[in-house]
C-alpha positions as MATLAB code, in Angstrom:
seq = 'XXXXXXXXXXXXXXXXXXXXXXXXXXXXXXXXXXXXXXXXXXXXXXXXXXX';
ca = [
     -12.991   70.142   -3.141;
     -10.375   72.815   -3.410;
      -8.724   73.995   -6.589;
      -5.109   74.946   -7.252;
      -6.247   78.574   -7.242;
      -7.756   78.138   -3.770;
      -4.469   76.815   -2.412;
      -2.600   79.681   -4.092;
      -5.003   82.133   -2.455;
      -4.701   80.476    0.942;
      -0.915   80.860    0.855;
      -1.076   84.396   -0.626;
       0.697   83.340   -3.850;
      -0.518   86.337   -5.854;
       1.850   85.679   -8.767;
       0.490   82.150   -9.101;
      -3.104   83.419   -8.901;
      -2.330   85.845  -11.734;
      -0.932   83.008  -13.870;
      -3.882   80.729  -13.146;
      -6.357   83.508  -13.960;
      -4.546   84.202  -17.249;
      -4.974   80.503  -18.103;
      -8.715   80.690  -17.417;
      -9.055   79.732  -13.745;
     -12.237   80.966  -12.071;
     -11.035   82.722   -8.904;
     -14.633   83.034   -7.702;
     -15.466   79.324   -7.871;
     -16.541   78.144   -4.416;
     -15.905   74.951   -2.513;
     -18.801   73.279   -0.623;
     -18.478   75.658    2.362;
     -18.178   78.854    0.330;
     -14.439   79.478    0.106;
     -13.069   80.881   -3.144;
      -9.543   81.764   -4.236;
     -10.445   85.457   -4.062;
     -11.788   85.193   -0.513;
      -8.869   83.099    0.684;
      -6.358   85.556   -0.794;
      -8.032   88.387    1.134;
      -7.765   86.434    4.385;
     -11.412   85.358    4.611;
     -11.578   81.667    5.475;
     -14.896   79.928    5.977;
     -15.006   76.813    8.111;
     -17.760   74.240    8.483;
     -20.435   75.081   11.056;
     -20.106   73.111   14.286;
     -22.578   70.265   14.608;
];
C-alpha cells in the first residue's frame, strides 16, 4: 500500500515531506510496484504492467 509520504510526494507537498522525514518517515520505502515518496515527488510514477 501507499504511505502518507507517498501521497505527499504525489501531490508535490514538499513541506509535508520534510515534516514526515523529520519524524522518521522513510521516503525511499517502496510500494508493491516500486513507487516511493522520493520518486513520486520527482514526477516518476510507476504503474502496473499490463496483463
